[in-house]
Amino acid sequence: MPSGNSTPFIVASALLFGFLMWLVTSLVASIEVPLGARVAVALLFASIGLVFGVSAMVSFSREKTTMNPTKPAASSSLVITGPFRFTRNPMYLSLLLYLLAWAVYLSNFVAVLFLPVFVLYINQFQIKPEERVLFSLFGPEYAAYKERVRRWL
């Protein structure tokens, strides 16, 4: 695992999880759910994910700070507005919601088991390193923010 992490690596990781979820559907029978219902619920989760992701990018843009996970040390301010009032990681949450949408569309219980693995993976290899950098940059302000706002939701 690269220690520097990058946006393409994070997206590739999410895509890999999505591929593995799809692959498991050929090994384990899916639940029979009408296509229309699967699509509707999947679109709902994906739309919520889109709202979190886009609003996080807008919040970063308004604060004129980096949203590049490769360079958390380049952060010029601690963003705590917009979706950051509810979750410290709205962009990673958006990826999780896309994967949840995919699992719903696949209608396979085994595919759902990949979601907590994705959370554990992102926590360990992306979020924890970012949190260390943010604490070194913003100290008590970041510590207070961590006390008020949960990592995911």
Short mmCIF file of C-alpha atoms in Angstrom, two decimals:
data_model
loop_
_atom_site.label_atom_id
_atom_site.label_comp_id
_atom_site.label_asym_id
_atom_site.label_seq_id
_atom_site.Cartn_x
_atom_site.Cartn_y
_atom_site.Cartn_z
CA MET A 1 0.00 0.00 0.00
CA PRO A 2 1.47 3.35 -0.91
CA SER A 3 2.03 5.60 2.06
CA GLY A 4 1.43 8.76 0.05
CA ASN A 5 -2.02 7.72 -1.18
CA SER A 6 -3.63 9.61 -4.01
CA THR A 7 -7.05 10.32 -5.39
CA PRO A 8 -6.59 7.88 -8.31
CA PHE A 9 -5.49 5.20 -5.83
CA ILE A 10 -8.55 5.79 -3.64
CA VAL A 11 -10.91 5.68 -6.62
CA ALA A 12 -9.13 2.58 -7.94
CA SER A 13 -9.57 0.96 -4.52
CA ALA A 14 -13.31 1.69 -4.59
CA LEU A 15 -13.51 0.32 -8.14
CA LEU A 16 -11.64 -2.80 -7.06
CA PHE A 17 -14.12 -3.34 -4.24
CA GLY A 18 -16.95 -2.83 -6.72
CA PHE A 19 -15.41 -5.38 -9.08
CA LEU A 20 -15.02 -7.90 -6.26
CA MET A 21 -18.65 -7.32 -5.29
CA TRP A 22 -19.70 -8.05 -8.86
CA LEU A 23 -17.44 -11.08 -9.03
CA VAL A 24 -19.01 -12.61 -5.94
CA THR A 25 -22.42 -12.50 -7.63
CA SER A 26 -21.19 -15.19 -10.02
CA LEU A 27 -20.22 -17.37 -7.05
CA VAL A 28 -23.14 -16.82 -4.68
CA ALA A 29 -26.77 -16.61 -5.73
CA SER A 30 -28.36 -13.17 -5.62
CA ILE A 31 -31.68 -12.40 -4.01
CA GLU A 32 -34.57 -12.12 -6.44
CA VAL A 33 -35.58 -8.48 -6.29
CA PRO A 34 -37.41 -6.79 -9.17
CA LEU A 35 -35.05 -4.75 -11.32
CA GLY A 36 -37.11 -1.57 -10.92
CA ALA A 37 -36.91 -1.72 -7.14
CA ARG A 38 -33.16 -2.40 -7.20
CA VAL A 39 -32.54 0.48 -9.58
CA ALA A 40 -34.70 2.89 -7.57
CA VAL A 41 -33.01 2.14 -4.24
CA ALA A 42 -29.55 2.08 -5.83
CA LEU A 43 -30.18 5.47 -7.44
CA LEU A 44 -31.32 6.85 -4.08
CA PHE A 45 -28.07 5.77 -2.35
CA ALA A 46 -25.93 6.93 -5.28
CA SER A 47 -27.71 10.31 -5.28
CA ILE A 48 -27.06 10.77 -1.57
CA GLY A 49 -23.43 9.87 -2.23
CA LEU A 50 -23.29 12.45 -5.01
CA VAL A 51 -24.69 15.13 -2.69
CA PHE A 52 -22.06 14.38 -0.04
CA GLY A 53 -19.21 14.28 -2.55
CA VAL A 54 -20.11 17.41 -4.51
CA SER A 55 -21.00 19.45 -1.44
CA ALA A 56 -17.65 18.50 0.13
CA MET A 57 -15.83 19.71 -2.98
CA VAL A 58 -17.82 22.95 -2.91
CA SER A 59 -16.91 23.44 0.77
CA PHE A 60 -13.22 22.94 0.02
CA SER A 61 -13.45 25.36 -2.90
CA ARG A 62 -15.14 28.03 -0.77
CA GLU A 63 -12.37 27.76 1.81
CA LYS A 64 -9.76 27.85 -0.98
CA THR A 65 -7.93 24.85 0.43
CA THR A 66 -6.75 21.61 -1.09
CA MET A 67 -9.03 18.63 -1.45
CA ASN A 68 -6.14 16.48 -2.63
CA PRO A 69 -5.76 13.53 -0.25
CA THR A 70 -2.18 13.17 -1.47
CA LYS A 71 -1.25 16.47 0.14
CA PRO A 72 -3.16 16.98 3.39
CA ALA A 73 -0.21 19.05 4.60
CA ALA A 74 -1.15 21.62 1.93
CA SER A 75 -4.43 22.32 3.74
CA SER A 76 -4.68 26.02 4.46
CA SER A 77 -7.77 25.77 6.64
CA LEU A 78 -9.84 23.25 8.52
CA VAL A 79 -13.13 22.84 6.67
CA ILE A 80 -16.01 22.27 9.10
CA THR A 81 -18.93 23.63 7.07
CA GLY A 82 -21.31 21.94 4.65
CA PRO A 83 -21.29 18.16 4.95
CA PHE A 84 -18.29 18.39 7.28
CA ARG A 85 -20.79 19.35 10.01
CA PHE A 86 -22.10 15.75 9.89
CA THR A 87 -19.08 13.67 8.86
CA ARG A 88 -15.34 14.30 8.84
CA ASN A 89 -15.03 12.32 5.60
CA PRO A 90 -17.89 13.13 3.23
CA MET A 91 -15.92 12.18 0.12
CA TYR A 92 -15.09 8.73 1.46
CA LEU A 93 -18.68 8.44 2.65
CA SER A 94 -19.78 9.20 -0.90
CA LEU A 95 -17.63 6.31 -2.19
CA LEU A 96 -19.16 4.04 0.45
CA LEU A 97 -22.65 5.09 -0.62
CA TYR A 98 -21.80 4.35 -4.27
CA LEU A 99 -20.64 0.89 -3.21
CA LEU A 100 -23.83 0.44 -1.18
CA ALA A 101 -25.84 1.43 -4.25
CA TRP A 102 -23.90 -1.14 -6.27
CA ALA A 103 -24.56 -3.83 -3.64
CA VAL A 104 -28.28 -3.03 -3.71
CA TYR A 105 -28.29 -3.20 -7.49
CA LEU A 106 -26.47 -6.55 -7.38
CA SER A 107 -28.96 -7.73 -4.71
CA ASN A 108 -26.40 -10.04 -3.16
CA PHE A 109 -25.86 -10.33 0.59
CA VAL A 110 -22.24 -11.39 0.15
CA ALA A 111 -21.56 -8.21 -1.84
CA VAL A 112 -22.76 -6.20 1.18
CA LEU A 113 -20.02 -7.83 3.28
CA PHE A 114 -17.44 -5.90 1.26
CA LEU A 115 -18.73 -2.59 2.64
CA PRO A 116 -17.31 -2.91 6.18
CA VAL A 117 -14.05 -4.19 4.67
CA PHE A 118 -13.91 -1.04 2.52
CA VAL A 119 -14.49 1.11 5.62
CA LEU A 120 -11.72 -0.68 7.54
CA TYR A 121 -9.37 -0.33 4.58
CA ILE A 122 -10.02 3.39 4.05
CA ASN A 123 -9.81 4.05 7.81
CA GLN A 124 -6.43 2.39 8.08
CA PHE A 125 -4.68 3.47 4.90
CA GLN A 126 -6.20 6.86 4.14
CA ILE A 127 -8.12 8.45 6.99
CA LYS A 128 -5.75 7.77 9.89
CA PRO A 129 -2.72 9.19 8.03
CA GLU A 130 -4.77 12.25 7.03
CA GLU A 131 -5.92 12.74 10.62
CA ARG A 132 -2.33 12.73 11.88
CA VAL A 133 -1.41 15.46 9.39
CA LEU A 134 -4.50 17.52 10.16
CA PHE A 135 -3.79 17.30 13.89
CA SER A 136 -0.21 18.44 13.30
CA LEU A 137 -1.51 21.42 11.27
CA PHE A 138 -4.54 22.46 13.30
CA GLY A 139 -3.87 20.96 16.75
CA PRO A 140 -6.56 21.77 19.35
CA GLU A 141 -8.97 23.07 16.71
CA TYR A 142 -8.85 19.70 14.92
CA ALA A 143 -9.05 17.77 18.21
CA ALA A 144 -12.20 19.71 19.16
CA TYR A 145 -13.67 19.06 15.71
CA LYS A 146 -12.97 15.32 16.08
CA GLU A 147 -14.83 15.39 19.41
CA ARG A 148 -17.90 17.02 17.82
CA VAL A 149 -18.12 15.21 14.47
CA ARG A 150 -17.98 11.49 13.80
CA ARG A 151 -15.56 9.99 11.29
CA TRP A 152 -18.28 8.56 9.05
CA LEU A 153 -21.79 9.49 10.25
#
